[in-house]
Amino acid sequence: MSNSETMTIYNTLASKSYTEPELLGCALPTLYGGRIEAQHQICNRDELKLMLAQWQDAEGWYQSRADVGLGMPVNLDELLEGQWHRADQSLHLELRSDQTYNLTLFIQHEVSQGQLARQCYSDQLIFLRPSLKSQNQTLRYRIWWQQAETGPNEGGWRPLLQQFLGLAQQKEQ
């Protein structure tokens, strides 16, 4: 079975999970074809400062030793992790050791009509706790899947990564 066929069958089942909830007992997300590229790098705090200076206009969140906040941290000395998004790129960072950080840059690419999609995604909203809400109510994430090309799971879809997409103003229902 081709990957476009598996996505079509899955999305048919996903739509029925909303119209006929007793069929599966849960709601399935819709999947969309796409392509994501991940570039990994290890950097020190000085390199991190240069990288984050290029992301000042991005929206995101961070966690330091003292707090969790939205936007860019003021003090990088206590930064533990953070995620930012702008246009079709996302930057994720996490503290690896005292002065070393793991940086991952995600670049999303469109899949053209005739191109075979070996990756797909679904979107997810995560509601913020009241102290972080300000004007935005949710964090937006994209969950990526990749189709196995060989082995016993050939043709099956497996989780690949989670990409931060920014903030949204959707409220809990």
Short mmCIF file of C-alpha atoms in Angstrom, two decimals:
data_model
loop_
_atom_site.label_atom_id
_atom_site.label_comp_id
_atom_site.label_asym_id
_atom_site.label_seq_id
_atom_site.Cartn_x
_atom_site.Cartn_y
_atom_site.Cartn_z
CA MET A 1 0.00 0.00 0.00
CA SER A 2 1.43 3.41 -0.94
CA ASN A 3 1.91 6.17 1.58
CA SER A 4 -0.73 8.36 -0.08
CA GLU A 5 -3.18 5.46 0.21
CA THR A 6 -2.41 4.95 3.90
CA MET A 7 -2.91 8.68 4.59
CA THR A 8 -6.21 8.68 2.66
CA ILE A 9 -7.48 5.64 4.56
CA TYR A 10 -6.31 7.06 7.89
CA ASN A 11 -7.94 10.47 7.24
CA THR A 12 -11.19 8.74 6.27
CA LEU A 13 -11.08 6.92 9.60
CA ALA A 14 -10.16 10.18 11.38
CA SER A 15 -13.18 11.99 9.93
CA LYS A 16 -15.45 9.11 10.99
CA SER A 17 -14.02 9.34 14.52
CA TYR A 18 -15.80 12.74 14.75
CA THR A 19 -19.02 11.88 12.91
CA GLU A 20 -19.34 8.40 14.46
CA PRO A 21 -17.57 8.63 17.84
CA GLU A 22 -18.76 5.18 18.91
CA LEU A 23 -16.73 3.65 16.03
CA LEU A 24 -13.34 4.09 17.73
CA GLY A 25 -14.16 5.66 21.07
CA CYS A 26 -11.70 8.51 20.47
CA ALA A 27 -11.07 11.37 18.03
CA LEU A 28 -8.12 11.05 15.63
CA PRO A 29 -6.24 14.06 14.26
CA THR A 30 -6.17 14.73 10.52
CA LEU A 31 -2.77 14.13 8.87
CA TYR A 32 -1.25 16.35 6.17
CA GLY A 33 1.67 15.56 3.86
CA GLY A 34 4.77 17.68 4.35
CA ARG A 35 8.51 17.58 4.86
CA ILE A 36 10.62 18.71 7.80
CA GLU A 37 14.38 19.12 7.96
CA ALA A 38 16.21 19.13 11.31
CA GLN A 39 19.66 20.69 11.70
CA HIS A 40 21.41 19.88 15.00
CA GLN A 41 24.27 21.79 16.57
CA ILE A 42 26.03 21.98 19.92
CA CYS A 43 27.09 25.45 21.06
CA ASN A 44 28.47 27.31 24.05
CA ARG A 45 26.78 30.26 25.77
CA ASP A 46 28.56 32.89 23.62
CA GLU A 47 27.44 31.16 20.41
CA LEU A 48 23.94 30.84 21.87
CA LYS A 49 23.77 34.60 22.48
CA LEU A 50 24.64 35.23 18.81
CA MET A 51 22.04 32.71 17.63
CA LEU A 52 19.25 34.08 19.84
CA ALA A 53 20.03 37.64 18.72
CA GLN A 54 18.89 36.53 15.25
CA TRP A 55 15.59 35.27 16.72
CA GLN A 56 14.53 38.40 18.66
CA ASP A 57 11.44 38.85 16.44
CA ALA A 58 10.26 35.25 16.96
CA GLU A 59 7.50 34.21 19.33
CA GLY A 60 8.18 31.48 21.84
CA TRP A 61 8.75 30.42 25.39
CA TYR A 62 11.69 29.65 27.68
CA GLN A 63 12.44 28.03 31.02
CA SER A 64 15.22 29.30 33.26
CA ARG A 65 16.24 28.19 36.72
CA ALA A 66 13.95 30.85 38.19
CA ASP A 67 10.88 30.92 35.94
CA VAL A 68 9.01 30.03 32.78
CA GLY A 69 8.15 32.88 30.43
CA LEU A 70 6.99 33.89 26.97
CA GLY A 71 9.26 35.65 24.48
CA MET A 72 13.05 35.85 24.83
CA PRO A 73 14.81 35.51 28.19
CA VAL A 74 16.62 38.56 29.50
CA ASN A 75 19.29 36.57 31.36
CA LEU A 76 20.84 33.68 29.39
CA ASP A 77 23.04 32.59 32.31
CA GLU A 78 20.20 30.58 33.86
CA LEU A 79 18.50 29.41 30.64
CA LEU A 80 17.55 25.71 30.69
CA GLU A 81 15.47 25.35 27.53
CA GLY A 82 13.36 27.26 25.05
CA GLN A 83 11.44 27.05 21.78
CA TRP A 84 10.77 29.82 19.23
CA HIS A 85 9.05 30.03 15.85
CA ARG A 86 9.01 32.40 12.88
CA ALA A 87 7.83 31.86 9.29
CA ASP A 88 8.63 28.23 8.36
CA GLN A 89 11.38 27.71 10.96
CA SER A 90 11.49 26.70 14.60
CA LEU A 91 14.42 26.79 17.01
CA HIS A 92 14.54 24.44 19.99
CA LEU A 93 17.30 24.56 22.60
CA GLU A 94 18.09 22.69 25.76
CA LEU A 95 20.92 22.87 28.26
CA ARG A 96 23.29 19.94 27.79
CA SER A 97 25.87 20.76 30.49
CA ASP A 98 26.99 23.81 32.45
CA GLN A 99 27.97 25.96 29.42
CA THR A 100 26.83 23.78 26.50
CA TYR A 101 23.49 23.74 24.67
CA ASN A 102 21.85 21.46 22.11
CA LEU A 103 20.28 23.56 19.35
CA THR A 104 17.91 22.16 16.75
CA LEU A 105 16.68 24.24 13.83
CA PHE A 106 13.57 22.85 12.12
CA ILE A 107 12.83 23.98 8.57
CA GLN A 108 9.46 23.04 7.10
CA HIS A 109 9.13 22.41 3.36
CA GLU A 110 6.00 22.06 1.27
CA VAL A 111 5.39 18.86 -0.67
CA SER A 112 4.39 19.50 -4.28
CA GLN A 113 1.35 17.80 -5.78
CA GLY A 114 3.24 15.00 -7.56
CA GLN A 115 5.87 14.51 -4.85
CA LEU A 116 5.70 11.42 -2.65
CA ALA A 117 5.14 12.40 1.00
CA ARG A 118 7.20 10.19 3.31
CA GLN A 119 6.47 12.53 6.20
CA CYS A 120 3.19 13.89 7.51
CA TYR A 121 1.98 15.95 10.44
CA SER A 122 -0.93 16.77 12.67
CA ASP A 123 -1.38 19.99 14.64
CA GLN A 124 -1.91 20.19 18.39
CA LEU A 125 -2.83 22.96 20.82
CA ILE A 126 -1.58 23.00 24.42
CA PHE A 127 -3.42 25.31 26.80
CA LEU A 128 -1.28 27.57 29.01
CA ARG A 129 -1.62 27.78 32.74
CA PRO A 130 -3.24 31.04 33.96
CA SER A 131 0.02 32.74 35.02
CA LEU A 132 1.39 32.54 31.45
CA LYS A 133 -1.74 33.26 29.44
CA SER A 134 -1.48 37.06 28.98
CA GLN A 135 -3.13 37.57 25.58
CA ASN A 136 -2.34 34.12 24.19
CA GLN A 137 -4.21 31.10 25.38
CA THR A 138 -2.33 28.23 23.72
CA LEU A 139 0.98 26.93 22.44
CA ARG A 140 0.81 25.49 18.92
CA TYR A 141 2.77 22.33 18.08
CA ARG A 142 3.09 20.18 15.00
CA ILE A 143 3.61 16.44 15.52
CA TRP A 144 5.59 14.89 12.64
CA TRP A 145 5.47 11.27 11.46
CA GLN A 146 7.72 9.45 9.01
CA GLN A 147 6.96 6.39 6.95
CA ALA A 148 9.31 3.43 7.44
CA GLU A 149 10.93 2.50 4.12
CA THR A 150 12.52 -0.82 5.11
CA GLY A 151 12.32 -3.54 7.72
CA PRO A 152 9.39 -5.23 9.42
CA ASN A 153 7.49 -1.94 9.75
CA GLU A 154 7.90 -0.96 6.09
CA GLY A 155 5.03 1.31 5.07
CA GLY A 156 4.07 2.04 8.67
CA TRP A 157 4.13 5.54 10.13
CA ARG A 158 6.28 6.22 13.20
CA PRO A 159 6.65 9.36 15.34
CA LEU A 160 9.51 11.59 14.18
CA LEU A 161 9.52 14.87 16.14
CA GLN A 162 7.51 17.66 17.74
CA GLN A 163 7.89 21.19 16.30
CA PHE A 164 6.89 24.38 18.13
CA LEU A 165 4.71 26.64 15.92
CA GLY A 166 4.09 29.66 18.12
CA LEU A 167 1.25 31.03 20.19
CA ALA A 168 -2.47 31.18 19.41
CA GLN A 169 -5.46 32.97 20.87
CA GLN A 170 -7.77 29.99 21.07
CA LYS A 171 -9.60 29.46 24.36
CA GLU A 172 -10.48 26.20 26.07
CA GLN A 173 -13.98 24.95 25.33
#
